[in-house]
Amino acid sequence: MTDQDYLDLAVAQARRGTGQTWTNPLVGAVLVKDGQILAKGYHHRFGQDHAEVNALKQLADERQARGTTLYVTLEPCSHYGKTPPCARKLVTVGVTRVVIGQRDPNPLVSGKGIAILRAAGIAVTVLETTKALNPAYNFFYHHHRPLVTLKMAVSVDGKLNATTGQRTELTGPEANHDSQRLRATQQAILIGERTLTVDQPALTVRETTVAVPPRRVVVVNAADKLDRDNRLFQTPEPVWLLSRQPSHQPWPASVTVVAGRPWTPDQIVQYLAEQGLQSLLVEGGSHLHAQFVAAGVVDRVVTYVAPLLLGGQALPAVLGPASQRLTLSLTGVQPLGADVRLTFRRRG
């Protein structure tokens, strides 16, 4: 097996942590000696052991790690956070070679873990072949804002609702289940006030368990005028209300009101970046979609297309002034029952 073959096994391990690592990246590791795999590991959950340590714990005796090669999808950390630095642990146990899938873009780590290993005489190879494993994590540290995904469920003619002011069920159970899996990979979910009022979404992740639920974010004109019986406020997951007007009423502990800004798309992504959030799913409605397109802060689009034609005065998926054209590249087509998921990334 080649170095890349072993790294591919580490990638498969890393993906087992999907939805569980919160702002930490997905990381997998494989420990090899004399062509034999001794152990595999991955970062199971936010705050728990990193992949390297998890792999070492699969050994009957840590002394078995002496003289091994460790394949790891991301540069071993070099600092004390929720866990001790993995790079120093690898030095301690006597690993003699480390093959790294990607240098860590986080400035707390970037290059420092590699330097610790090399200073201890460990041979280090960096392949830079595993970047696709953590797109939002990489984007955040390169662009200093969350990766923004526009998500919509539409008819074949690109409509959201058949009648203004009423919700239309478009997609089937397979697409709805996939939408839940998409939510599970996000750190924030955003809607506008009209979507909150008309659709009454809970914005929770169902059908799967996540280590930390995504922040449910709503842009509103006046938080104090919202209906407290709305489904959004009936579950304990955190809610952030971005209110253009100040709030003077008490709210439950799960609700945070941030007031006094116009809350343009640029301001929203800046605020989320300040909170350390790396990914944002914009779920609607059509006017909010249009505002994000106009602001030029859309990086991906996920569209669930239902085999329906609504026609007439049905509500378009993106409605409002757009100051710039968004050019996309198709990156995925996935049939989901009677529906189809189309995935795009921003070109350029």
Coordinates of C-alpha atoms in Angstrom, one line a residue:
M1 CA 0.0 0.0 0.0
T2 CA 1.1 3.5 -0.7
D3 CA 1.2 6.5 1.6
Q4 CA -2.0 7.8 -0.1
D5 CA -3.7 4.4 0.4
Y6 CA -3.1 4.6 4.2
L7 CA -4.3 8.2 4.2
D8 CA -7.5 7.2 2.4
L9 CA -8.1 4.7 5.2
A10 CA -7.6 7.6 7.7
V11 CA -10.1 9.7 5.8
A12 CA -12.7 7.0 6.1
Q13 CA -12.0 6.9 9.8
A14 CA -12.3 10.7 10.0
R15 CA -15.8 10.7 8.4
R16 CA -17.1 8.6 11.2
G17 CA -17.1 11.7 13.3
T18 CA -19.3 13.7 11.0
G19 CA -21.7 16.0 12.9
Q20 CA -19.9 15.3 16.2
T21 CA -16.8 17.6 16.3
W22 CA -18.5 21.0 16.2
T23 CA -15.8 23.6 15.4
N24 CA -13.1 21.0 15.6
P25 CA -12.1 19.4 12.2
L26 CA -12.8 15.8 11.2
V27 CA -9.5 13.9 11.7
G28 CA -8.6 10.3 11.2
A29 CA -5.4 8.4 11.9
V30 CA -3.9 5.0 11.0
L31 CA -0.8 3.5 12.8
V32 CA 1.4 1.2 10.6
K33 CA 4.6 -0.8 11.2
D34 CA 6.3 -3.1 8.7
G35 CA 3.3 -2.9 6.4
Q36 CA 0.9 -4.0 9.0
I37 CA -1.9 -1.8 10.4
L38 CA -1.7 -1.7 14.2
A39 CA -4.5 0.7 15.0
K40 CA -7.0 3.1 13.6
G41 CA -8.6 6.1 15.3
Y42 CA -10.6 9.3 14.8
H43 CA -11.8 12.3 16.6
H44 CA -15.1 11.0 17.9
R45 CA -16.7 14.0 19.6
F46 CA -15.9 17.7 20.4
G47 CA -13.8 17.8 23.5
Q48 CA -12.7 14.2 23.4
D49 CA -9.4 12.7 22.3
H50 CA -8.0 13.7 19.0
A51 CA -7.5 11.1 16.3
E52 CA -3.8 10.4 17.0
V53 CA -4.5 9.7 20.7
N54 CA -7.6 7.7 19.9
A55 CA -5.5 5.4 17.6
L56 CA -2.8 5.0 20.3
K57 CA -5.4 3.9 22.8
Q58 CA -6.4 1.0 20.5
L59 CA -2.9 -0.6 21.2
A60 CA -2.6 -3.1 24.0
D61 CA 0.6 -1.3 25.1
E62 CA 1.7 2.2 24.0
R63 CA 5.2 0.8 23.6
Q64 CA 4.0 -0.8 20.4
A65 CA 4.0 2.6 18.8
R66 CA 7.8 2.8 18.9
G67 CA 9.2 2.7 15.3
T68 CA 5.8 3.1 13.6
T69 CA 4.5 5.4 10.9
L70 CA 1.4 7.4 11.7
Y71 CA -0.9 8.5 8.9
V72 CA -3.1 11.4 9.9
T73 CA -5.4 13.6 7.8
L74 CA -4.5 16.9 9.5
E75 CA -1.3 18.2 11.1
P76 CA -1.1 17.1 14.7
C77 CA -1.9 19.9 17.1
S78 CA 0.9 21.7 19.0
H79 CA -1.0 23.6 21.7
Y80 CA -3.0 22.9 24.9
G81 CA -6.7 23.2 24.3
K82 CA -9.4 20.8 25.5
T83 CA -6.7 18.1 25.1
P84 CA -2.8 18.1 25.3
P85 CA -0.8 18.6 22.1
C86 CA -0.8 15.5 19.9
A87 CA 2.6 16.3 18.3
R88 CA 4.4 16.0 21.7
K89 CA 2.5 12.8 22.4
L90 CA 3.8 11.3 19.2
V91 CA 7.4 12.2 20.1
T92 CA 6.9 10.7 23.6
V93 CA 5.7 7.3 22.3
G94 CA 8.5 7.0 19.7
V95 CA 6.7 7.3 16.4
T96 CA 9.5 7.6 13.7
R97 CA 7.5 8.9 10.7
V98 CA 4.4 10.9 10.3
V99 CA 2.5 11.3 7.0
I100 CA 0.2 14.3 7.1
G101 CA -2.8 14.8 4.7
Q102 CA -3.0 18.6 5.2
R103 CA -1.2 21.3 7.0
D104 CA -3.6 22.9 9.6
P105 CA -4.8 26.3 8.5
N106 CA -5.5 27.3 12.1
P107 CA -2.7 29.8 13.1
L108 CA -2.6 28.2 16.5
V109 CA -1.2 25.1 14.9
S110 CA -0.1 25.8 11.3
G111 CA 3.4 24.5 10.9
K112 CA 4.0 24.3 14.6
G113 CA 3.0 20.7 15.0
I114 CA 5.3 19.8 12.0
A115 CA 8.2 21.7 13.6
I116 CA 7.8 19.8 16.9
L117 CA 8.0 16.5 15.1
R118 CA 11.0 17.4 12.9
A119 CA 12.8 18.9 15.9
A120 CA 12.5 15.5 17.6
G121 CA 14.0 13.7 14.6
I122 CA 10.7 12.4 13.3
A123 CA 10.5 12.2 9.5
V124 CA 7.5 14.2 8.2
T125 CA 5.8 14.0 4.8
V126 CA 3.0 16.4 4.0
L127 CA 0.8 15.4 1.0
E128 CA -1.9 18.1 1.0
T129 CA -4.5 15.6 -0.4
T130 CA -7.2 15.7 2.3
K131 CA -8.4 19.3 2.2
A132 CA -11.9 18.2 1.0
L133 CA -12.5 16.6 4.4
N134 CA -13.1 19.9 6.2
P135 CA -14.3 22.5 3.7
A136 CA -15.9 24.9 6.2
Y137 CA -12.9 24.6 8.7
N138 CA -10.5 25.5 5.9
F139 CA -12.7 28.2 4.5
F140 CA -13.0 29.9 7.9
Y141 CA -9.3 30.2 8.5
H142 CA -8.6 31.4 4.9
H143 CA -11.4 33.9 4.6
H144 CA -12.2 34.7 8.2
R145 CA -15.9 34.1 7.9
P146 CA -18.3 31.2 7.8
L147 CA -18.8 29.1 4.6
V148 CA -22.3 30.1 3.5
T149 CA -24.6 27.6 1.9
L150 CA -27.9 28.6 0.4
K151 CA -30.4 25.8 0.8
M152 CA -33.9 25.6 -0.9
A153 CA -36.6 23.2 -1.8
V154 CA -38.2 24.2 -5.1
S155 CA -40.6 23.1 -7.8
V156 CA -39.2 22.4 -11.3
D157 CA -40.0 26.0 -12.2
G158 CA -38.0 27.3 -9.2
K159 CA -40.9 28.2 -6.9
L160 CA -41.0 27.9 -3.1
N161 CA -44.6 28.2 -2.3
A162 CA -47.8 27.9 -4.4
T163 CA -49.6 30.6 -2.5
T164 CA -48.1 33.7 -0.8
G165 CA -48.3 33.5 3.0
Q166 CA -48.8 29.7 3.1
R167 CA -46.3 26.9 3.3
T168 CA -46.2 24.3 0.5
E169 CA -44.9 20.8 1.1
L170 CA -42.7 20.1 -1.9
T171 CA -40.2 17.3 -1.3
G172 CA -40.6 13.7 -0.1
P173 CA -39.2 11.8 2.9
E174 CA -35.9 11.0 1.3
A175 CA -35.1 14.6 0.5
N176 CA -36.3 15.7 3.9
H177 CA -34.0 13.1 5.6
D178 CA -31.1 14.4 3.5
S179 CA -31.9 17.9 4.5
Q180 CA -31.6 16.8 8.2
R181 CA -28.2 15.4 7.5
L182 CA -27.2 18.7 5.9
R183 CA -28.3 20.5 9.0
A184 CA -26.2 18.2 11.1
T185 CA -23.0 19.4 9.4
Q186 CA -23.8 23.1 10.0
Q187 CA -23.0 25.4 13.0
A188 CA -25.7 27.9 12.3
I189 CA -29.0 27.9 10.5
L190 CA -30.5 31.2 9.3
I191 CA -34.0 32.3 8.4
G192 CA -35.9 35.5 8.0
E193 CA -38.8 36.8 10.1
R194 CA -41.4 36.0 7.4
T195 CA -40.2 32.4 7.1
L196 CA -40.5 32.1 10.9
T197 CA -44.0 33.4 10.9
V198 CA -45.3 31.5 7.9
D199 CA -43.5 28.1 8.1
Q200 CA -43.1 28.0 11.9
P201 CA -39.9 25.9 11.6
A202 CA -38.2 24.4 14.7
L203 CA -34.9 24.4 12.8
T204 CA -33.7 21.5 14.9
V205 CA -31.6 18.5 13.8
R206 CA -33.8 15.5 13.8
E207 CA -33.2 11.8 12.9
T208 CA -29.6 12.1 14.0
T209 CA -27.6 13.1 17.1
V210 CA -25.0 15.9 17.1
A211 CA -22.5 16.8 19.7
V212 CA -23.5 20.5 19.7
P213 CA -26.7 21.6 18.0
P214 CA -26.4 24.4 15.4
R215 CA -27.3 27.9 16.5
R216 CA -30.8 28.7 15.2
V217 CA -30.5 32.3 13.9
V218 CA -33.4 34.6 12.9
V219 CA -33.2 38.1 11.5
V220 CA -36.2 40.1 12.8
N221 CA -37.3 43.7 12.9
A222 CA -38.4 43.7 16.6
A223 CA -37.7 40.6 18.7
D224 CA -40.2 41.7 21.4
K225 CA -43.1 41.5 18.9
L226 CA -42.5 37.8 18.1
D227 CA -45.0 35.2 19.1
R228 CA -43.5 33.3 22.1
D229 CA -45.6 30.2 21.2
N230 CA -43.7 29.8 18.0
R231 CA -42.3 26.3 17.6
L232 CA -38.8 27.8 17.5
F233 CA -39.0 28.6 21.2
Q234 CA -40.4 25.3 22.4
T235 CA -37.1 23.4 22.3
P236 CA -34.0 24.0 24.3
E237 CA -31.5 24.4 21.4
P238 CA -29.9 27.9 21.3
V239 CA -31.7 30.6 19.4
W240 CA -30.1 33.9 18.3
L241 CA -32.4 36.7 17.4
L242 CA -30.7 39.4 15.3
S243 CA -33.1 42.2 16.0
R244 CA -33.0 45.6 14.2
Q245 CA -34.8 47.1 17.2
P246 CA -33.7 46.8 20.9
S247 CA -35.4 44.2 23.1
H248 CA -36.8 45.3 26.5
Q249 CA -38.4 42.0 27.5
P250 CA -36.9 39.0 29.4
W251 CA -36.2 35.9 27.3
P252 CA -35.5 32.2 28.2
A253 CA -31.9 31.2 28.8
S254 CA -31.8 29.5 25.4
V255 CA -32.6 32.8 23.5
T256 CA -30.0 35.5 22.9
V257 CA -31.1 38.8 21.4
V258 CA -28.5 40.9 19.6
A259 CA -30.0 44.2 18.7
G260 CA -29.2 47.6 17.2
R261 CA -27.8 46.7 13.7
P262 CA -29.4 46.7 10.3
W263 CA -28.3 43.1 10.0
T264 CA -27.2 43.0 6.4
P265 CA -25.7 39.7 5.1
D266 CA -22.2 41.1 5.6
Q267 CA -23.0 42.0 9.2
I268 CA -24.6 38.6 9.9
V269 CA -21.5 36.6 8.6
Q270 CA -19.2 39.0 10.5
Y271 CA -21.1 38.5 13.7
L272 CA -21.1 34.7 13.3
A273 CA -17.3 34.8 12.5
E274 CA -16.8 36.7 15.8
Q275 CA -18.5 33.9 17.6
G276 CA -16.1 31.4 15.9
L277 CA -18.8 29.7 13.8
Q278 CA -17.4 28.2 10.6
S279 CA -20.5 27.3 8.6
L280 CA -23.9 28.9 7.9
L281 CA -27.0 27.3 6.2
V282 CA -29.3 30.0 4.9
E283 CA -32.7 28.3 4.7
G284 CA -35.0 31.1 3.6
G285 CA -37.0 32.8 2.6
S286 CA -36.8 34.1 -0.9
H287 CA -36.0 37.7 0.1
L288 CA -33.2 36.6 2.5
H289 CA -31.8 34.4 -0.3
A290 CA -31.8 37.4 -2.6
Q291 CA -30.1 39.6 -0.1
F292 CA -27.2 37.1 0.3
V293 CA -26.9 36.7 -3.5
A294 CA -26.8 40.5 -3.8
A295 CA -24.2 40.8 -1.1
G296 CA -21.9 38.2 -2.8
V297 CA -21.6 36.0 0.3
V298 CA -22.9 32.8 -1.1
D299 CA -20.3 30.0 -1.4
R300 CA -22.5 26.9 -2.0
V301 CA -26.1 26.2 -3.1
V302 CA -28.0 23.1 -2.3
T303 CA -31.3 22.8 -4.1
Y304 CA -33.9 20.0 -3.7
V305 CA -36.0 19.9 -6.8
A306 CA -39.5 18.4 -6.6
P307 CA -41.2 17.0 -9.7
L308 CA -43.9 19.7 -9.6
L309 CA -44.8 22.8 -11.7
L310 CA -46.5 25.5 -9.5
G311 CA -46.7 28.3 -12.1
G312 CA -49.0 31.3 -11.7
Q313 CA -48.1 33.7 -8.9
A314 CA -46.1 31.1 -6.9
L315 CA -43.2 32.5 -4.9
P316 CA -39.8 32.3 -6.6
A317 CA -36.9 30.9 -4.7
V318 CA -34.9 34.1 -4.9
L319 CA -37.0 37.3 -5.0
G320 CA -35.6 40.8 -4.7
P321 CA -32.9 43.1 -6.1
A322 CA -29.6 41.4 -6.9
S323 CA -26.6 43.6 -7.5
Q324 CA -24.4 40.9 -8.9
R325 CA -24.7 37.7 -10.8
L326 CA -23.7 34.5 -9.0
T327 CA -22.0 32.0 -11.3
L328 CA -22.0 28.4 -10.1
S329 CA -20.4 25.1 -10.9
L330 CA -22.4 21.9 -10.5
T331 CA -20.7 19.6 -8.1
G332 CA -23.3 16.9 -7.4
V333 CA -26.5 15.4 -8.6
Q334 CA -28.3 12.9 -6.3
P335 CA -31.7 11.3 -6.8
L336 CA -33.7 11.2 -3.6
G337 CA -36.9 9.3 -4.1
A338 CA -39.0 11.3 -6.5
D339 CA -36.8 14.4 -5.9
V340 CA -33.3 15.4 -7.0
R341 CA -30.6 17.2 -5.0
L342 CA -28.4 19.5 -6.9
T343 CA -25.2 20.9 -5.3
F344 CA -23.3 23.8 -6.6
R345 CA -20.3 25.8 -5.6
R346 CA -19.5 29.3 -6.4
R347 CA -17.1 29.6 -9.3
G348 CA -13.9 31.5 -8.9

